[in-house]
Amino acid sequence: MEGLLQFLLAKIILLALASSFVYCYDPSPLQDYCVATNETNGVYVNGEFCKDPKRVTTNDFYTSGLNVPGNTIIGPGARNTVVDVERLPGLNTLGVDIARYDFAPGGLDPPHTHPRGSQIFLVMKGKLFVGFVSSNEYNYTLFTKVLYPGDVFVFPKGLIHFHANIGKTNAVVISAGGSQDPGRIIIGDAVFGSKPLIDPKVLVKAFALDYNKVKYLQAVFS
């Protein structure tokens, strides 16, 4: 009986270790690539059907246009041009993305998070003030930096961060991320502009705000 118990205990430990190995990282793809396609009769990976490998071409891994400035006239004065799977089908399953950010003088990319990937910035032009806030585990610490052309800054996955052009000229950034679709949650839009709206009484208590102020913010963001 004692030998059997020791054997079962050893099996449990091995299973626990195996489970830890399985869940600590994303599994590697089991093919060289899975070029996304609108066809619906192939292998389905990452929410996309894979194009028949025999019909994959060089152009499936190519796109252009990041030399074209984004329109910063509308909104908060910032615009990002994202290269995603729709624009670059060969990006599917590769776990990376790239984008161009354009900022007008005074332009701002408001506080937001990318729940599925980290982000790294390379400043090409201008002067940016950037920062992120750690989680409660690290006391909501704010990390900020003023960036100039050639500077690089990384934003950890899932943490709230922002970017602002504090220079007198337009600013340009090339951004890369650790996911083909890192997602984007703008804090103000999510909290005060959800569909349907969060009960104002919840927000009054959560943020210690006046009821009328909450209603005003919901009207602005929705």
mmCIF file of C-alpha atoms in Angstrom:
data_model
loop_
_atom_site.group_PDB
_atom_site.id
_atom_site.type_symbol
_atom_site.label_atom_id
_atom_site.label_comp_id
_atom_site.label_asym_id
_atom_site.label_seq_id
_atom_site.Cartn_x
_atom_site.Cartn_y
_atom_site.Cartn_z
ATOM 1 C CA MET A 1 0.000 0.000 0.000
ATOM 2 C CA GLU A 2 2.811 2.437 0.890
ATOM 3 C CA GLY A 3 4.493 1.747 -2.446
ATOM 4 C CA LEU A 4 1.252 2.449 -4.278
ATOM 5 C CA LEU A 5 0.798 5.758 -2.450
ATOM 6 C CA GLN A 6 4.345 6.813 -3.310
ATOM 7 C CA PHE A 7 3.728 5.916 -6.952
ATOM 8 C CA LEU A 8 0.487 7.958 -7.049
ATOM 9 C CA LEU A 9 2.201 10.913 -5.333
ATOM 10 C CA ALA A 10 4.990 10.836 -7.917
ATOM 11 C CA LYS A 11 2.414 10.810 -10.744
ATOM 12 C CA ILE A 12 0.603 13.816 -9.226
ATOM 13 C CA ILE A 13 3.855 15.781 -8.956
ATOM 14 C CA LEU A 14 4.751 14.988 -12.570
ATOM 15 C CA LEU A 15 1.297 16.076 -13.754
ATOM 16 C CA ALA A 16 1.573 19.325 -11.795
ATOM 17 C CA LEU A 17 4.962 20.071 -13.340
ATOM 18 C CA ALA A 18 3.689 19.226 -16.803
ATOM 19 C CA SER A 19 0.708 21.549 -16.334
ATOM 20 C CA SER A 20 3.048 24.366 -15.275
ATOM 21 C CA PHE A 21 5.123 23.892 -18.410
ATOM 22 C CA VAL A 22 2.026 23.887 -20.598
ATOM 23 C CA TYR A 23 0.511 27.100 -19.295
ATOM 24 C CA CYS A 24 3.597 29.285 -18.828
ATOM 25 C CA TYR A 25 3.906 30.193 -22.530
ATOM 26 C CA ASP A 26 2.037 30.041 -25.822
ATOM 27 C CA PRO A 27 2.688 26.853 -27.802
ATOM 28 C CA SER A 28 4.854 27.141 -30.891
ATOM 29 C CA PRO A 29 3.093 26.842 -34.272
ATOM 30 C CA LEU A 30 3.123 23.359 -35.758
ATOM 31 C CA GLN A 31 3.658 24.700 -39.280
ATOM 32 C CA ASP A 32 5.988 27.213 -40.936
ATOM 33 C CA TYR A 33 3.158 29.696 -41.442
ATOM 34 C CA CYS A 34 -0.613 30.017 -41.640
ATOM 35 C CA VAL A 35 -1.420 32.752 -44.144
ATOM 36 C CA ALA A 36 -4.883 34.096 -43.344
ATOM 37 C CA THR A 37 -7.535 33.710 -46.030
ATOM 38 C CA ASN A 38 -11.234 34.398 -46.536
ATOM 39 C CA GLU A 39 -11.723 30.795 -47.616
ATOM 40 C CA THR A 40 -13.516 28.602 -45.095
ATOM 41 C CA ASN A 41 -12.324 25.120 -45.991
ATOM 42 C CA GLY A 42 -8.820 25.049 -44.548
ATOM 43 C CA VAL A 43 -7.119 24.712 -41.185
ATOM 44 C CA TYR A 44 -8.453 27.222 -38.620
ATOM 45 C CA VAL A 45 -5.784 28.904 -36.457
ATOM 46 C CA ASN A 46 -5.969 32.068 -34.312
ATOM 47 C CA GLY A 47 -9.412 32.927 -35.616
ATOM 48 C CA GLU A 48 -8.320 32.708 -39.256
ATOM 49 C CA PHE A 49 -8.446 30.004 -41.923
ATOM 50 C CA CYS A 50 -5.078 29.060 -43.398
ATOM 51 C CA LYS A 51 -4.450 29.493 -47.096
ATOM 52 C CA ASP A 52 -3.372 26.349 -48.962
ATOM 53 C CA PRO A 53 0.453 26.387 -48.571
ATOM 54 C CA LYS A 54 0.818 25.501 -52.250
ATOM 55 C CA ARG A 55 -0.845 28.809 -53.193
ATOM 56 C CA VAL A 56 1.079 31.054 -50.790
ATOM 57 C CA THR A 57 3.106 33.778 -52.547
ATOM 58 C CA THR A 58 5.694 36.367 -51.565
ATOM 59 C CA ASN A 59 3.032 39.088 -51.489
ATOM 60 C CA ASP A 60 1.278 37.295 -48.621
ATOM 61 C CA PHE A 61 4.206 38.394 -46.437
ATOM 62 C CA TYR A 62 4.480 41.935 -47.791
ATOM 63 C CA THR A 63 2.740 45.271 -47.401
ATOM 64 C CA SER A 64 3.643 48.933 -47.771
ATOM 65 C CA GLY A 65 2.368 52.354 -46.792
ATOM 66 C CA LEU A 66 3.953 53.067 -43.404
ATOM 67 C CA ASN A 67 5.728 55.990 -45.054
ATOM 68 C CA VAL A 68 2.348 57.748 -45.373
ATOM 69 C CA PRO A 69 1.460 60.005 -42.402
ATOM 70 C CA GLY A 70 -1.779 59.298 -40.544
ATOM 71 C CA ASN A 71 -4.517 61.924 -40.292
ATOM 72 C CA THR A 72 -4.109 63.678 -36.942
ATOM 73 C CA ILE A 73 -6.671 66.421 -37.565
ATOM 74 C CA ILE A 74 -9.539 64.578 -35.896
ATOM 75 C CA GLY A 75 -9.669 63.195 -32.367
ATOM 76 C CA PRO A 76 -6.944 63.852 -29.775
ATOM 77 C CA GLY A 77 -4.314 64.654 -32.398
ATOM 78 C CA ALA A 78 -2.823 61.166 -32.700
ATOM 79 C CA ARG A 79 -3.373 58.428 -35.272
ATOM 80 C CA ASN A 80 -1.906 54.939 -35.512
ATOM 81 C CA THR A 81 -1.612 52.999 -38.768
ATOM 82 C CA VAL A 82 -1.581 49.328 -37.814
ATOM 83 C CA VAL A 83 -0.280 46.462 -39.899
ATOM 84 C CA ASP A 84 -2.614 43.647 -38.876
ATOM 85 C CA VAL A 85 -3.640 40.303 -40.368
ATOM 86 C CA GLU A 86 -6.204 41.978 -42.609
ATOM 87 C CA ARG A 87 -3.456 44.069 -44.160
ATOM 88 C CA LEU A 88 -0.687 41.443 -44.007
ATOM 89 C CA PRO A 89 -2.173 37.912 -44.118
ATOM 90 C CA GLY A 90 1.192 36.235 -43.549
ATOM 91 C CA LEU A 91 1.317 37.810 -40.085
ATOM 92 C CA ASN A 92 -1.160 35.236 -38.762
ATOM 93 C CA THR A 93 0.305 33.005 -35.988
ATOM 94 C CA LEU A 94 3.669 34.822 -35.979
ATOM 95 C CA GLY A 95 3.048 36.637 -32.680
ATOM 96 C CA VAL A 96 4.214 40.116 -33.747
ATOM 97 C CA ASP A 97 2.759 43.336 -35.101
ATOM 98 C CA ILE A 98 4.023 46.725 -36.290
ATOM 99 C CA ALA A 99 2.434 50.154 -36.553
ATOM 100 C CA ARG A 100 3.162 53.788 -37.308
ATOM 101 C CA TYR A 101 2.039 56.463 -34.841
ATOM 102 C CA ASP A 102 1.633 60.077 -35.915
ATOM 103 C CA PHE A 103 1.198 62.898 -33.399
ATOM 104 C CA ALA A 104 0.296 66.498 -34.103
ATOM 105 C CA PRO A 105 1.820 69.101 -31.742
ATOM 106 C CA GLY A 106 -0.003 68.541 -28.460
ATOM 107 C CA GLY A 107 -1.425 65.254 -29.733
ATOM 108 C CA LEU A 108 -2.168 62.501 -27.245
ATOM 109 C CA ASP A 109 -2.798 58.778 -27.282
ATOM 110 C CA PRO A 110 -4.903 58.569 -24.097
ATOM 111 C CA PRO A 111 -4.331 56.057 -21.279
ATOM 112 C CA HIS A 112 -5.010 52.552 -22.576
ATOM 113 C CA THR A 113 -3.820 48.953 -22.340
ATOM 114 C CA HIS A 114 -2.935 46.152 -24.737
ATOM 115 C CA PRO A 115 -4.234 43.038 -22.954
ATOM 116 C CA ARG A 116 -2.552 40.513 -25.255
ATOM 117 C CA GLY A 117 0.901 41.937 -25.908
ATOM 118 C CA SER A 118 3.755 44.190 -24.843
ATOM 119 C CA GLN A 119 4.729 47.191 -26.985
ATOM 120 C CA ILE A 120 8.027 48.812 -27.938
ATOM 121 C CA PHE A 121 8.435 52.346 -29.322
ATOM 122 C CA LEU A 122 11.142 53.709 -31.622
ATOM 123 C CA VAL A 123 10.897 57.483 -31.997
ATOM 124 C CA MET A 124 11.667 58.623 -35.536
ATOM 125 C CA LYS A 125 10.783 62.296 -35.195
ATOM 126 C CA GLY A 126 9.662 64.740 -32.510
ATOM 127 C CA LYS A 127 9.587 64.882 -28.730
ATOM 128 C CA LEU A 128 7.291 62.571 -26.781
ATOM 129 C CA PHE A 129 6.338 62.218 -23.136
ATOM 130 C CA VAL A 130 5.418 58.595 -22.431
ATOM 131 C CA GLY A 131 4.705 56.481 -19.390
ATOM 132 C CA PHE A 132 3.034 53.466 -17.843
ATOM 133 C CA VAL A 133 1.644 52.515 -14.430
ATOM 134 C CA SER A 134 2.506 49.265 -12.683
ATOM 135 C CA SER A 135 -0.089 47.008 -11.093
ATOM 136 C CA ASN A 136 -1.129 47.032 -7.433
ATOM 137 C CA GLU A 137 1.579 44.435 -6.806
ATOM 138 C CA TYR A 138 4.101 47.248 -7.322
ATOM 139 C CA ASN A 139 2.033 50.026 -5.714
ATOM 140 C CA TYR A 140 0.725 51.568 -8.955
ATOM 141 C CA THR A 141 4.149 53.089 -9.644
ATOM 142 C CA LEU A 142 4.299 55.576 -12.512
ATOM 143 C CA PHE A 143 7.257 55.327 -14.924
ATOM 144 C CA THR A 144 7.727 58.234 -17.361
ATOM 145 C CA LYS A 145 10.308 59.391 -19.870
ATOM 146 C CA VAL A 146 10.776 62.140 -22.454
ATOM 147 C CA LEU A 147 11.811 60.573 -25.757
ATOM 148 C CA TYR A 148 13.721 62.022 -28.709
ATOM 149 C CA PRO A 149 14.548 60.639 -32.199
ATOM 150 C CA GLY A 150 16.411 57.352 -31.887
ATOM 151 C CA ASP A 151 15.110 56.636 -28.386
ATOM 152 C CA VAL A 152 13.410 53.328 -27.577
ATOM 153 C CA PHE A 153 10.904 52.638 -24.796
ATOM 154 C CA VAL A 154 9.020 49.447 -23.910
ATOM 155 C CA PHE A 155 5.541 49.134 -22.349
ATOM 156 C CA PRO A 156 4.887 45.867 -20.463
ATOM 157 C CA LYS A 157 1.928 43.749 -21.497
ATOM 158 C CA GLY A 158 -1.428 44.720 -20.042
ATOM 159 C CA LEU A 159 -0.298 47.825 -18.133
ATOM 160 C CA ILE A 160 -1.981 51.216 -18.555
ATOM 161 C CA HIS A 161 0.186 53.582 -20.606
ATOM 162 C CA PHE A 162 0.036 56.788 -22.647
ATOM 163 C CA HIS A 163 1.991 58.795 -25.239
ATOM 164 C CA ALA A 164 1.910 62.583 -25.713
ATOM 165 C CA ASN A 165 3.649 64.897 -28.157
ATOM 166 C CA ILE A 166 5.142 67.712 -26.074
ATOM 167 C CA GLY A 167 7.159 69.166 -28.939
ATOM 168 C CA LYS A 168 6.346 72.003 -31.325
ATOM 169 C CA THR A 169 6.463 69.821 -34.451
ATOM 170 C CA ASN A 170 4.806 66.595 -35.599
ATOM 171 C CA ALA A 171 6.104 63.386 -34.037
ATOM 172 C CA VAL A 172 6.446 59.966 -35.651
ATOM 173 C CA VAL A 173 6.941 56.604 -33.928
ATOM 174 C CA ILE A 174 7.377 53.072 -35.226
ATOM 175 C CA SER A 175 5.832 50.606 -32.788
ATOM 176 C CA ALA A 176 6.147 46.831 -32.551
ATOM 177 C CA GLY A 177 4.206 44.451 -30.336
ATOM 178 C CA GLY A 178 4.420 40.935 -28.968
ATOM 179 C CA SER A 179 1.158 39.770 -30.529
ATOM 180 C CA GLN A 180 -0.389 39.765 -33.989
ATOM 181 C CA ASP A 181 -3.449 41.290 -32.299
ATOM 182 C CA PRO A 182 -2.503 42.847 -28.945
ATOM 183 C CA GLY A 183 -5.940 44.407 -28.450
ATOM 184 C CA ARG A 184 -6.574 47.938 -27.206
ATOM 185 C CA ILE A 185 -8.675 49.118 -24.270
ATOM 186 C CA ILE A 186 -8.926 52.908 -23.875
ATOM 187 C CA ILE A 187 -9.631 53.445 -20.182
ATOM 188 C CA GLY A 188 -12.054 56.367 -20.509
ATOM 189 C CA ASP A 189 -14.022 54.695 -23.304
ATOM 190 C CA ALA A 190 -14.264 51.410 -21.415
ATOM 191 C CA VAL A 191 -15.295 52.896 -18.063
ATOM 192 C CA PHE A 192 -17.551 55.761 -19.152
ATOM 193 C CA GLY A 193 -18.527 54.719 -22.670
ATOM 194 C CA SER A 194 -19.333 51.013 -22.404
ATOM 195 C CA LYS A 195 -22.353 49.591 -24.233
ATOM 196 C CA PRO A 196 -24.632 49.480 -22.325
ATOM 197 C CA LEU A 197 -23.399 52.077 -19.853
ATOM 198 C CA ILE A 198 -22.280 51.052 -16.383
ATOM 199 C CA ASP A 199 -24.788 52.057 -13.712
ATOM 200 C CA PRO A 200 -23.751 55.619 -12.674
ATOM 201 C CA LYS A 201 -24.176 54.681 -9.016
ATOM 202 C CA VAL A 202 -21.359 52.144 -9.396
ATOM 203 C CA LEU A 203 -19.031 54.758 -10.872
ATOM 204 C CA VAL A 204 -20.009 57.360 -8.264
ATOM 205 C CA LYS A 205 -18.852 55.031 -5.507
ATOM 206 C CA ALA A 206 -15.854 53.604 -7.376
ATOM 207 C CA PHE A 207 -14.353 56.976 -8.302
ATOM 208 C CA ALA A 208 -15.748 59.201 -5.506
ATOM 209 C CA LEU A 209 -17.411 61.421 -8.110
ATOM 210 C CA ASP A 210 -20.581 63.464 -8.043
ATOM 211 C CA TYR A 211 -23.514 61.756 -9.786
ATOM 212 C CA ASN A 212 -23.927 64.613 -12.275
ATOM 213 C CA LYS A 213 -20.217 64.490 -13.108
ATOM 214 C CA VAL A 214 -20.505 60.786 -13.896
ATOM 215 C CA LYS A 215 -23.489 61.449 -16.165
ATOM 216 C CA TYR A 216 -21.521 64.194 -17.903
ATOM 217 C CA LEU A 217 -18.528 61.898 -18.487
ATOM 218 C CA GLN A 218 -20.792 59.139 -19.821
ATOM 219 C CA ALA A 219 -22.329 61.625 -22.252
ATOM 220 C CA VAL A 220 -18.864 62.696 -23.436
ATOM 221 C CA PHE A 221 -17.453 59.199 -23.907
ATOM 222 C CA SER A 222 -20.566 57.554 -25.298
#
